[in-house]
Amino acid sequence: MKKNRSIEYKLALSKYIEDLKKSNFKIKASKLRLELQFESLTDWSQVHKFEYIKKWFLNKRKRPGIKVATIPLHKCKKWNYDEKKGKYFHDSKEFFVVEGLRVKETRTREVDQWDQPILTQVGYDGGILGIVRKRFNGIPHYLIEAKLEPGNYKYVQLSPTLQATFSNLRRAHRGRKPRFMNYFENKNKKNNVLLKKWLSEDGGRLNYKRNLGMLVEVPENEKIKITNEFIWMSMWQIKECLKFNSWINPHIRGIISHF
């Protein structure tokens, strides 16, 4: 049954590309882009039905396993204030600093000048936002995390396989190594890097920050052990989740928008 589904996928994909070539539209897209577009039309998932994914995600939101309290900035442990420079910084000198900006002569904005605090990433380059792509019976799937962040709407959002700053990757927090970072390292030659682009961030609150967006396909026979925070989704399922309020985080949107 699964083998027949694989054959059906290949035949349908070939017909889709052939029909596009026969049409009056001028097709300049790569084969990868055409396949990603094709994947978005139908749910080809070989792992989970969409109803299961919805229940899995909503259950994560019901029991996020976190308690968040707002505290005064000066009471944040391992964060200190440099009175001379007027900045808050982490003991490790990593992650980011909180500093102030004075903006002038902005005649295209609501006011001509203003002052504001802003977050400046150490080194400006934020981190890696990467999605692992793997085929099941020849059909592409994407490893997605129900990621817990204290500032997320309802705490949990669907996020890339790897979402980590370079400070985290260097383990400046002295905690655990981010899961699956090995799939995005240059030394891993067996994987096919489908996307590697610097993505911009929100310049209204983040100072000059950018992130390295990646999509990496691993061999179909690669055995990947995942925890319950992760799930394999089809491209159709990912895009279907965009229809729900605040399910998909901005980093997934940024990566898949390149195709």
Backbone as a ProteinNet text record, in pm:
[ID]
protein_1_A
[PRIMARY]
MKKNRSIEYKLALSKYIEDLKKSNFKIKASKLRLELQFESLTDWSQVHKFEYIKKWFLNKRKRPGIKVATIPLHKCKKWNYDEKKGKYFHDSKEFFVVEGLRVKETRTREVDQWDQPILTQVGYDGGILGIVRKRFNGIPHYLIEAKLEPGNYKYVQLSPTLQATFSNLRRAHRGRKPRFMNYFENKNKKNNVLLKKWLSEDGGRLNYKRNLGMLVEVPENEKIKITNEFIWMSMWQIKECLKFNSWINPHIRGIISHF
[TERTIARY]
83.5	0	87	188.5	276.2	359.2	403.2	481.7	399.4	269.9	181.3	163.4	158.6	145.2	268	386.1	510.1	508.6	464.2	455.7	353.9	241.9	137.8	192.4	272	330.7	422.8	509.3	605.3	534.2	432.4	358.3	282.8	220.6	144.8	236.7	354	451.8	499.9	531.2	577.3	471	345.5	235.9	218.1	230.7	217.1	321.2	446.1	553.9	534.5	493.9	473.2	359.1	251.3	137.3	176	261.7	308.3	392	475	558.8	475.4	363.9	277.2	187.4	176.4	88.1	151.2	75.2	124.1	213	222.8	305.8	453.2	536.7	680.3	735.1	777.2	823.6	975.7	1024.6	1167.8	1208	1111.2	1136.8	1222.7	1299	1379.7	1289.5	1343.1	1266.5	1226.9	1315.5	1284.9	1165.2	1165.5	1054.6	923.8	929.7	809	756.1	848.1	802.8	740.9	801.4	745.6	607.3	588.8	455.8	356.8	404.3	319	279.1	373.3	345.6	235.8	224	128.2	-15.5	-35.9	-169.9	-251.8	-184.5	-252.5	-173.1	-243	-173.9	-122.5	9.3	72.5	136.1	104.8	173	166.5	281.3	292.4	305.6	298.1	324.3	200.8	144.4	29.9	-80.7	-204.7	-317.4	-324.4	-384.4	-387.2	-465.3	-569.9	-648.4	-563	-473.4	-384.2	-290.4	-236.8	-144.7	-214.3	-337.1	-410.9	-430.3	-468.7	-489.3	-357.9	-251.3	-118.7	-76.3	-94	-52.3	-138.2	-268.9	-357	-332.5	-296.8	-262.9	-136.5	-40	81.8	48	-46.4	-85	-164.3	-241.5	-318.3	-227.3	-118.4	-25.8	116.8	147.4	279.7	394.7	364.4	470.5	564.7	510.6	592.7	512	581.1	520.7	606.1	544.4	616.8	563	652.5	614.6	695	630.8	699.5	771.8	902.2	981.1	1054.5	1097	1175.4	1303.1	1342.1	1458.5	1584.7	1598.3	1719.2	1727.7	1620.5	1621.8	1649.1	1675	1707	1843.2	1845	1969.4	2064.5	2193.3	2300.7	2296.7	2213.6	2212	2253.4	2339	2393.3	2381.9	2387.7	2376.8	2511.9	2556.7	2679.7	2641.4	2665.5	2623.1	2693.1	2818.9	2894.7	2839.3	2810.3	2759.4	2607.2	2542.9	2397	2334.8	2394.8	2346.4	2327.3	2225.3	2211.3	2280.3	2355.4	2427.8	2429.3	2450.6	2456.8	2597.3	2606.7	2736.9	2835.4	2784.1	2869.7	2921.1	2869.1	2898	2846.1	2751.6	2690.8	2544	2470.5	2328.8	2304.8	2252.8	2222.2	2240.2	2238.9	2239.1	2113.9	2068.4	1956.6	2016.1	1999.7	2056.6	1954.9	1989.8	1897.2	1940.1	1841.5	1866.8	1795.8	1858	1792.6	1783.3	1663.1	1637.8	1596	1661.5	1632.8	1607.4	1544.6	1524.5	1459.1	1350.2	1276.8	1143.6	1149.2	1030.6	924.8	961.6	863.3	783.5	817.1	748.7	646.9	582.7	475.5	527	650.4	714.1	854.8	912.8	1044.4	1158.6	1136.7	1242.5	1182.1	1256.6	1213.2	1331.9	1315.8	1410.3	1342.6	1422.4	1365.7	1474.5	1436.1	1528.6	1526.5	1634.7	1641.8	1731.4	1707.7	1790.6	1896.9	2022.5	2132.6	2199.2	2188.3	2252.1	2403.7	2471.9	2617.8	2667.4	2742.1	2787.6	2686.4	2566.9	2456.9	2393.4	2473.2	2415.1	2350.2	2219.5	2143	2173	2138.2	2156.8	2110.6	2083.5	2038.7	1892.2	1816.4	1676.7	1671.7	1665.8	1678.9	1570.1	1527	1427.2	1490.5	1471.4	1516.2	1405.2	1442.1	1349.7	1394.1	1300.2	1331.7	1215.5	1248.9	1144.6	1103.2	973.7	916.7	845.4	892.6	838.5	846.7	957.4	980.5	909.2	833.7	752.7	813.1	838.4	903.6	819.3	885.9	826	924.4	873.3	952.6	942.8	1057	1062	1035.6	921.9	873.9	863.5	897.2	891.6	776.4	706.3	612.2	697	748.4	851.4	791.7	844.1	802.1	892.7	834.1	906.8	823.9	885.3	807.3	728.4	774	704.1	609	596.9	504.7	359.7	275.9	132.4	89.9	31.5	-5.7	115	232.4	358.7	415.2	330.9	379.7	342.2	441.3	415.3	493.5	443.6	514.8	636.7	752.4	880.4	971.6	1079.9	1174.2	1237.5	1300.4	1369.7	1473.8	1551.7	1653.3	1625.4	1613.9	1592.4	1680.2	1802.8	1899.4	1994.3	2024.2	2123.1	2262.5	2356.9	2494.5	2548.1	2496.8	2534.4	2487.7	2366.3	2316.3	2397.6	2431.8	2509.5	2648.6	2700.9	2830.4	2814.9	2688.9	2654.6	2702.8	2682.3	2717.9	2633.9	2515.4	2427.6	2472.5	2573.5	2626.1	2519.2	2420	2314.6	2335.2	2226.7	2233.5	2257.2	2320.1	2339.7	2204.6	2174.3	2046.7	2031.1	1911.7	1885.7	1899.8	1953.3	1961.3	2054.6	2137.2	2228.8	2330.3	2355.4	2453.7	2412	2282.2	2236.3	2263.2	2300.6	2321.3	2466.9	2554.5	2696.2	2763.9	2863.1	2931.2	2997.9	3039	3110.9	3021.4	2888.1	2794.8	2771.7	2855.7	2857	2747.1	2687.7	2590.3	2453	2432.2	2304.4	2306.4	2189.9	2175.1	2117.6	2197.9	2152.3	2070.1	1939.3	1848	1832.7	1854.3	1844.7	1943.4	2015.6	2105.1	2111.8	2025.6	2013.2	2005.4	2061.5	2047.3	1910.4	1833.8	1699	1696.9	1626.5	1619.5	1527.4	1545.2	1461.7	1386.1	1307.4	1227.5	1317.5	1343.2	1433.2	1374.9	1248.4	1189.1	1224.8	1265.2	1299.7	1432.6	1485.6	1611.3	1710	1828	1924	2016	1998.4	2082.5	2083.8	1988.4	1994.2	1950.5	2014.2	1973.2	1995.9	1926.5	1938.9	1970.3	2040.3	2072.8	1962.5	1881.7	1774.5	1824.4	1790.9	1838.7	1727.4	1731.8	1648.9	1744.1	1750.5	1847.2	1774.9	1801.5	1740.7	1840.3	1794.7	1878.6	1838.7	1926.8	1893	1769.1	1695.4	1571	1595.8	1711.1	1740.1	1799.3	1810.7	1863.7	1764.7	1813.6	1728.9	1741.3	1629.8	1628.1	1535.6	1593.7	1515.6	1461	1330.1	1268.9	1193.8	1181.4	1102.9	961.5	876.3	736.2	713.5	820.1	807.3	816.5	858.1	878.8	779.9	754.2	661.2	695.6	672.7	693.3	565.3	576.9	460.6	486	379.8	390.5	384.1	425.8	419.5	274.3	184.1	42.8	-4.5	37	-4.2	51.5	177.8	237.5	157.7	128.2	56.6	-88.7	-146.2	-281.9	-285.4	-177.9	-170.5	-161.1	-120.4	-117.6	-257.7	-358.7	-495.9	-543.6	-469.4	-508.4	-427	-489.5	-426	-303.8	-188.4	-63.6	-17.8	-41.1	10.8	154.2	177.4	308.7	391.3	513.9	593.4	656.9	707.5	758.5	876.8	952.8	1073.5	1041.9	939.3	895.8	846.2	767.4	714.7	827.7	932.9	1044.8	1118.7	1131.2	1204.4	1124.9	997.7	920.5	881.5	890.9	856	959.1	1074.1	1177.1	1147	1043	1015	878.9
-120.8	0	125.8	130.1	246.1	260	145.3	148.4	205.7	166.7	218.9	369.8	416.5	559.5	634.5	573.8	633.5	645.9	541.2	543.8	647.8	653.3	750.9	893.6	918.1	1051.1	1088	997.6	1025.1	1051.5	972.5	990.7	1122.9	1155.4	1280	1401.3	1392.6	1502.1	1521.4	1412.4	1420.6	1483.3	1443.4	1498.6	1647.8	1686.5	1827	1912.7	1867.2	1942.5	1945	1831.7	1823.9	1914	1917.9	2003.5	2151	2185.7	2324.6	2361.7	2269.2	2295.1	2311.9	2240.7	2248.4	2371.7	2435.2	2551.4	2674.6	2781.2	2906	2986.1	2939.8	3010.6	2979.3	3079.7	3059.9	3012.7	2887.1	2827.4	2835.5	2911.4	2922.5	2863.9	2806.9	2755.8	2629.5	2606.9	2486	2366.8	2247.3	2125.9	2119.5	2167.2	2169.7	2258.7	2377	2469.5	2413.4	2349.6	2290.2	2178.3	2098.8	1990.6	2047.2	2151.1	2211.9	2270.8	2327.9	2377.7	2262.7	2154.1	2037.1	1975.8	1969	1913.1	1990.5	2118.5	2203.7	2180.7	2108.7	2092.6	1984.3	1880.2	1763.6	1712.4	1655.2	1598.9	1458.9	1451.8	1325.5	1255.9	1301.2	1250.8	1098.5	1039.7	896.4	866.9	972	954.8	981.4	1103.5	1140.1	1203.9	1175.8	1246.6	1385.5	1479.2	1617	1631.5	1553.1	1560.3	1523.3	1426.1	1388.4	1504.2	1570.7	1682.2	1795.1	1825.1	1930.7	1896.3	1772.9	1732.2	1734.9	1688.3	1688	1829.1	1924.1	2061.3	2128.8	2112.8	2175.2	2119.3	1992.5	1933.4	1996.2	2027.4	2096.2	2232.8	2300.6	2433.3	2426.3	2319.6	2305.2	2281.6	2206.5	2174.3	2210.1	2338.4	2380	2347	2326.9	2290.9	2405.2	2525.2	2642	2740.4	2811.2	2919.8	3044	3151.6	3274.2	3388.3	3458.9	3575.4	3696.4	3810	3934	3987.2	4016.4	4067	4194.3	4276.5	4396.1	4356.2	4435.1	4402.3	4389	4473.4	4470.2	4347.9	4269.3	4148.6	4021.5	4036	3919.9	3863.7	3737.3	3673.9	3656.4	3677.3	3665.6	3775.2	3877.6	3995.3	4115.6	4200	4313.6	4441.7	4553.2	4683.7	4753	4793.7	4871.4	5019.3	5083.4	5222.7	5316.6	5288.5	5376.3	5372.9	5251.8	5237	5238	5224.4	5225.2	5102.7	4985.9	4863.1	4752.4	4669.7	4544.1	4434.9	4348.3	4243.1	4115.3	4001	3871.8	3847.4	3774.7	3746.2	3683.5	3604.4	3533.8	3625.6	3749.3	3842.5	3789.2	3696.6	3637.5	3680	3614.8	3638	3779.7	3871.9	4005.8	4107.2	4234	4342.2	4425.7	4488.7	4581.6	4722.2	4800.1	4934.3	5031.8	5160.3	5261.8	5321.9	5363	5432.7	5567.6	5666	5794.4	5812.5	5821.4	5826	5967.5	6020.1	6157.6	6165.5	6273.8	6307.7	6195.8	6143.2	6036.5	6093.8	6173.9	6245.5	6155.8	6030.8	5938.5	5864.1	5883.6	5813.1	5903.3	5849.4	5921.9	6044.9	6036.1	6149.4	6165.7	6285.7	6311.6	6249.7	6225.9	6165.1	6096	5998.3	5929.6	5855.9	5819.1	5733.2	5599.7	5491.7	5360.1	5263.5	5163.9	5052.7	4956.9	4882.6	4784.6	4669.3	4551.8	4434.3	4422	4415.3	4399.5	4264.7	4176.9	4045.7	4061.8	3989.7	3992.6	3937.6	4019.2	3978.1	4003.5	4049.3	4083.1	3961.4	3862.2	3742.6	3657.3	3633.6	3569.4	3423.4	3342	3198.5	3124.4	2996.3	2910.6	2877.2	2897.8	2854.8	2748.8	2623.1	2516.1	2411.6	2365.2	2257.2	2136	2020	1893.8	1838.1	1801.1	1739.2	1594.8	1503.4	1360.9	1294.2	1203.6	1134.1	1005.3	982.2	856.6	796.6	679.7	618.9	714.9	789.3	879.5	1012.7	1034.1	1154.8	1244.8	1373.3	1462.7	1491.4	1492.9	1534	1628.4	1706.1	1809.7	1793.6	1800.4	1781	1913.9	1921.4	2045.6	2028.1	2135	2130.3	2215.2	2163	2244.1	2312.7	2431.3	2495	2587.4	2571.3	2651.1	2772.7	2891.9	3016.2	3102.1	3165.8	3242	3357.8	3410.7	3523.2	3485.2	3355.7	3311.5	3333.8	3363.7	3364.6	3222.6	3206.9	3076.5	2984.2	3043.3	2976.6	2882.4	2806.8	2704	2740.1	2732.3	2752.5	2649	2618.5	2527.7	2600.1	2538	2604.3	2512.7	2567.6	2484.3	2375.2	2279.5	2171.7	2227.5	2322	2388.7	2538.2	2593.9	2737.6	2778.9	2817.8	2843.4	2955.6	3042.4	3146.8	3083.9	3157.3	3107	3097.5	3181.8	3170.5	3036.9	2995.3	2864.3	2751.3	2766.1	2662.9	2650	2761.8	2758.9	2715.4	2695.5	2651.7	2751.5	2879.8	2984.4	2974.2	2912.9	2894.7	2778.1	2702.1	2583.2	2475.3	2480.8	2380.3	2275.5	2210.1	2102.5	2156.9	2076.5	2110.6	2108.5	2207.6	2208	2080.4	2023.6	1900.6	1924.2	1826.4	1819.9	1923.2	1991	2089.1	2023.6	1894.4	1824.5	1820.4	1829.1	1823.7	1953.4	2057.9	2187.5	2232.3	2142.6	2173.3	2142.4	2220	2205.7	2070.4	2008.6	1882.3	1765.3	1786.2	1678	1675.2	1603.5	1606.9	1522.2	1430.8	1340.8	1406.2	1521.2	1590.3	1689.4	1712.8	1803.3	1936.6	2041.6	2174	2237.1	2248.3	2300.7	2452	2505.6	2650.1	2690.8	2799.2	2857.8	3006.8	3083.4	3227	3303.2	3423	3511.3	3577.2	3563.9	3618.2	3738.4	3843.1	3963.4	3942.9	4027.4	4024	4155.9	4168.2	4288.4	4400.4	4499	4608.4	4710	4696.3	4787.8	4754	4628.7	4588.1	4513.8	4471	4396.6	4472.8	4500.5	4589.8	4516.5	4538.9	4481.1	4327.9	4265.3	4119.9	4049.2	3937.1	3849.1	3704.8	3611.9	3469.7	3391.2	3281	3194.6	3090.8	3107.2	3013.2	2897.8	2774.9	2656.8	2552.6	2485	2367.1	2258.1	2150.1	2044.1	1911.1	1843.8	1711.7	1603.1	1511.1	1399.3	1275.5	1177	1054.8	985.9	920.7	855.4	745.2	683.3	574	623.6	755.7	812.7	788.2	730.2	705.2	823.4	891.4	1009.1	981.6	983.2	961.5	1094.9	1103.3	1230.1	1212.6	1322.8	1325.3	1371.9	1375.5	1410.2	1557.4	1638.8	1779.8	1799.1	1695.1	1703.4	1614.1	1650.4	1572.2	1589.7	1483.9	1491.2	1540	1644.3	1700.9	1711.6	1700.2	1725.9	1876.6	1921.6	2064	2112.3	2029.1	2065.6	2089.5	2003.6	2018	2145.8	2177.4	2301.1	2422	2425.9	2541.4	2544.7	2429	2425.7	2488.3	2470.5	2528.4	2680.5	2736.8	2882.8	2943.1	2860.9	2910.2	2933.5	2880.9	2895.6	3008.2	3081.8	3198	3161.1	3213	3203.1	3060.1	2968.7	2832	2822.6	2879.1	2870.6	2993.9	2972.5	3088.3	3155.8	3278.8	3353.7	3286.9	3204.2	3146.5	3038	2957.1	2861.3	2937.1	3040.5	3118.6	3176.7	3226.2	3285.1	3185.3	3062.3	2959.2	2912.8	2878.5	2822.8	2929.4	3057.1	3163	3175.1	3110.9	3117.5	3026.1	2943.6	2847.7	2872.4
0	0	0	90.8	98.2	-28.3	-83.8	-206.2	-319.8	-326.5	-429.4	-414.3	-288.4	-263.1	-313.7	-297.1	-345.1	-496.8	-562.8	-709.4	-754.9	-684	-716.6	-704.3	-601.4	-580.6	-696.7	-734.1	-841.2	-973.9	-1002	-1126.7	-1127.6	-1013.5	-1004.3	-1014.4	-953.3	-960.3	-1103.3	-1171.1	-1310.5	-1400.1	-1377.9	-1457.7	-1428.9	-1303.2	-1264.2	-1335.4	-1335	-1399.2	-1550.8	-1606.7	-1751	-1795.9	-1716.3	-1749.9	-1745	-1649	-1639.9	-1762.9	-1806.6	-1923.4	-2049.7	-2056.9	-2173.9	-2172	-2056.5	-2043.4	-2109.3	-2111.8	-2170.6	-2075.8	-1949.3	-1851.9	-1875.2	-1860.1	-1872.4	-1738	-1733	-1608.5	-1599.5	-1501	-1477.6	-1342.3	-1271.3	-1137	-1141.7	-1035.3	-1023.5	-994.9	-1012.5	-985	-838.3	-750.2	-606.6	-579.2	-638.2	-615	-668.3	-783.7	-840.9	-751.7	-695.4	-607.2	-479.5	-422.8	-302.7	-328.6	-448	-484	-497.4	-557.5	-575.8	-441.2	-349.1	-216.3	-144.1	-175.1	-104.5	-149	-258.7	-315.7	-247.5	-197.4	-140.3	-20.8	73.8	189.2	155.1	130.4	95.3	216.5	334.6	454.6	466.6	497.4	522.5	671.8	753.2	897.2	981.7	970.1	1054.8	972.3	1011.2	953.9	1017.8	945.7	992.7	1123.2	1140.4	1263.8	1384.2	1366.2	1475.7	1510.1	1409.3	1432.4	1507.3	1472	1541.1	1688.8	1716.7	1855.7	1933.4	1868.4	1931.2	1968	1876	1899.9	2007.3	1999.3	2097.3	2237.2	2245.5	2374.8	2432.1	2345.1	2389.4	2447.3	2385.9	2434.8	2565.1	2582.6	2706.4	2825.8	2803	2911.6	2869.1	2863.1	2813.5	2907.4	3036	3129.3	3160.9	3173.9	3203.8	3287.4	3374.6	3450.7	3427.9	3385.5	3353.4	3439.4	3505.7	3586.1	3541.4	3535.2	3501.1	3625.4	3610.1	3721.4	3678	3771.6	3734.8	3662.9	3563.7	3482.8	3568.1	3669.3	3750.8	3841.7	3848.5	3930.6	3849	3719.7	3636.3	3677.9	3714.6	3757.3	3638.9	3664.2	3566.2	3459.9	3485	3398.6	3482.1	3424.6	3497.5	3416	3488.1	3423.5	3423.8	3306.5	3292.3	3296.5	3409.3	3425.9	3328.7	3299.2	3210.1	3067.5	3018.8	2882.6	2876.4	2990.8	2993.2	2927.6	2951	2887.3	2989.9	2965.2	3037.7	2956.1	3023.3	2952.2	3035.3	2968.5	3035.6	3088.2	3199.5	3260.6	3162.7	3069.6	2973.4	2863	2855.6	2745.8	2612.1	2618.6	2499.2	2490.8	2401.8	2378.6	2324.7	2404.2	2354.8	2466.4	2429.9	2529	2506.7	2613.7	2605.4	2614.8	2509.3	2506.4	2449	2449.8	2402	2269.8	2189.9	2063.9	2065.8	2004.8	1981.1	1829.4	1779.5	1635.8	1596.1	1490.9	1448.3	1297.9	1258.4	1117.8	1038	1091.7	1023.2	973.9	870.2	826.1	762.6	736.9	678	784.8	912.4	1019.9	1089.4	1192.7	1260.5	1334.4	1386.5	1452.3	1395.2	1410.1	1351.1	1431.1	1560.8	1641.1	1762.7	1815.1	1936.4	1999.5	2126.4	2198.6	2224.5	2224.6	2253.7	2299	2379.8	2406.2	2288.1	2269.5	2160.4	2203.4	2148.2	2176.3	2067.8	2108.4	2013.7	2035.8	1935.9	1944.5	1944.8	2031.4	2032.1	1898.4	1823.6	1690.6	1580.9	1617.8	1525.3	1458.2	1417.5	1355.5	1464.1	1448.5	1555.3	1574.6	1475.7	1490.3	1367.4	1384.2	1273.9	1292.4	1187	1180	1070.5	1109.8	1011.6	1019.5	903.7	895.7	828.9	889.5	831.2	743	621.6	525	503	510	492.2	420.2	330.2	255	325.9	327.8	373.2	252.3	207.9	86.1	-32.9	-37.2	-149.4	-140.3	-34.2	-19.8	87.9	58.4	153.3	277.5	393.5	520.4	589.5	685.3	749.9	901.2	966.8	1111.6	1180.9	1250	1310.7	1462	1533.9	1680.6	1733.1	1833.6	1910.9	2016.8	1983.2	2065.2	2170.1	2288.9	2403.3	2418.6	2413.9	2438.1	2533	2632.4	2730.4	2670.2	2554.7	2494.1	2382.5	2353.7	2248.7	2289.7	2192.4	2217.8	2254.6	2372.6	2428	2444.8	2453	2487.5	2381.3	2311.6	2218.9	2075.5	1986.1	1843.4	1763	1644.4	1554.2	1499	1513.7	1487	1406	1349.3	1273.2	1359.8	1293.2	1363.5	1459.5	1411	1492.1	1492.8	1612.4	1628.9	1745.4	1715.2	1821.6	1783	1877.8	1853.8	1851.8	1795.8	1795.4	1938	2029	2170	2226.4	2190.2	2233.3	2171.6	2043.6	1975.8	2037.7	2088	2158.1	2303.7	2344.3	2479.5	2585	2553.9	2649.6	2776.4	2765.1	2881.8	2969.5	2920.2	2990.1	3007.2	2921.6	2925.2	2817.2	2777.9	2679.1	2538.9	2456.4	2316.1	2244.8	2160.9	2088.2	2004.4	2006	1931.1	1780.5	1713.8	1567.5	1505	1584.5	1527.1	1433.1	1452.6	1368.3	1221.8	1193.8	1054.8	978.4	1050	986.6	991.7	1031.7	1037.6	904.6	868.8	739.3	722.6	833.8	825.9	786.9	789.7	758.6	607.3	534.6	388	322.9	398.2	335.8	317.1	378.7	367.3	250.9	194.1	80.1	128.5	123.5	167.4	55.7	76.8	-24.5	-14.2	105.1	126.1	233.5	208.1	307.3	278.6	347.9	322.1	454.1	453.8	569.4	563.3	672.2	679.3	773.3	735.4	817.4	936.7	1037.6	1157.1	1171.1	1276.1	1300.6	1350.7	1264.7	1299.6	1395.3	1431.1	1527.9	1670.6	1694.6	1831.5	1838.7	1721.7	1716.4	1629.3	1682.3	1620.3	1522.6	1391.4	1286.1	1285.2	1350.1	1364	1236.2	1207.8	1099.1	1144.3	1079.3	1110.3	983.5	1000	887.4	870.6	765.2	737.9	653	693.8	621.5	605.2	490.2	466.3	419.4	496.2	469.8	454	341.3	319.8	357.9	442	484.6	404.6	393.5	318.4	374.4	286.2	328.3	430.7	425.1	520.3	652.1	667.7	792	906.3	1013.3	1130.1	1225.8	1249.9	1336.1	1454.5	1571.6	1693.1	1740.4	1758	1798.9	1931.1	2004	2126.8	2094.6	2194.3	2173.2	2141.4	2151.1	2113	1961.5	1890.5	1746.1	1672.5	1546.7	1465.8	1318.1	1240.2	1094.9	1029.4	946.8	879.3	730.2	653.4	509.3	486.7	368.3	337.6	337	289.4	290	433.5	525.7	665.2	727	694.5	745.9	698	569.5	514.8	562.4	589.7	643.6	782.9	858.8	993.4	989.3	875	861.7	870.4	848.9	854.3	996.7	1094.3	1234.3	1298.4	1387.3	1447.9	1531.3	1489.6	1568	1594.1	1501.3	1515.9	1463.2	1345.8	1281	1318.2	1363.4	1403.3	1280.8	1294.9	1178.8	1109	1182.1	1124.3	1021.1	1046.2	943.8	821.6	844.5	731.9	649.3	717.2	645.9	559.1	607.3	532.1	410.5	431.3	319.9	218.3	254.7	158.7	46.7	61.7	-42	-161.3	-149.1	-255.6	-319.3
[MASK]
+++++++++++++++++++++++++++++++++++++++++++++++++++++++++++++++++++++++++++++++++++++++++++++++++++++++++++++++++++++++++++++++++++++++++++++++++++++++++++++++++++++++++++++++++++++++++++++++++++++++++++++++++++++++++++++++++++++++++++++++++++++++++++++++++++

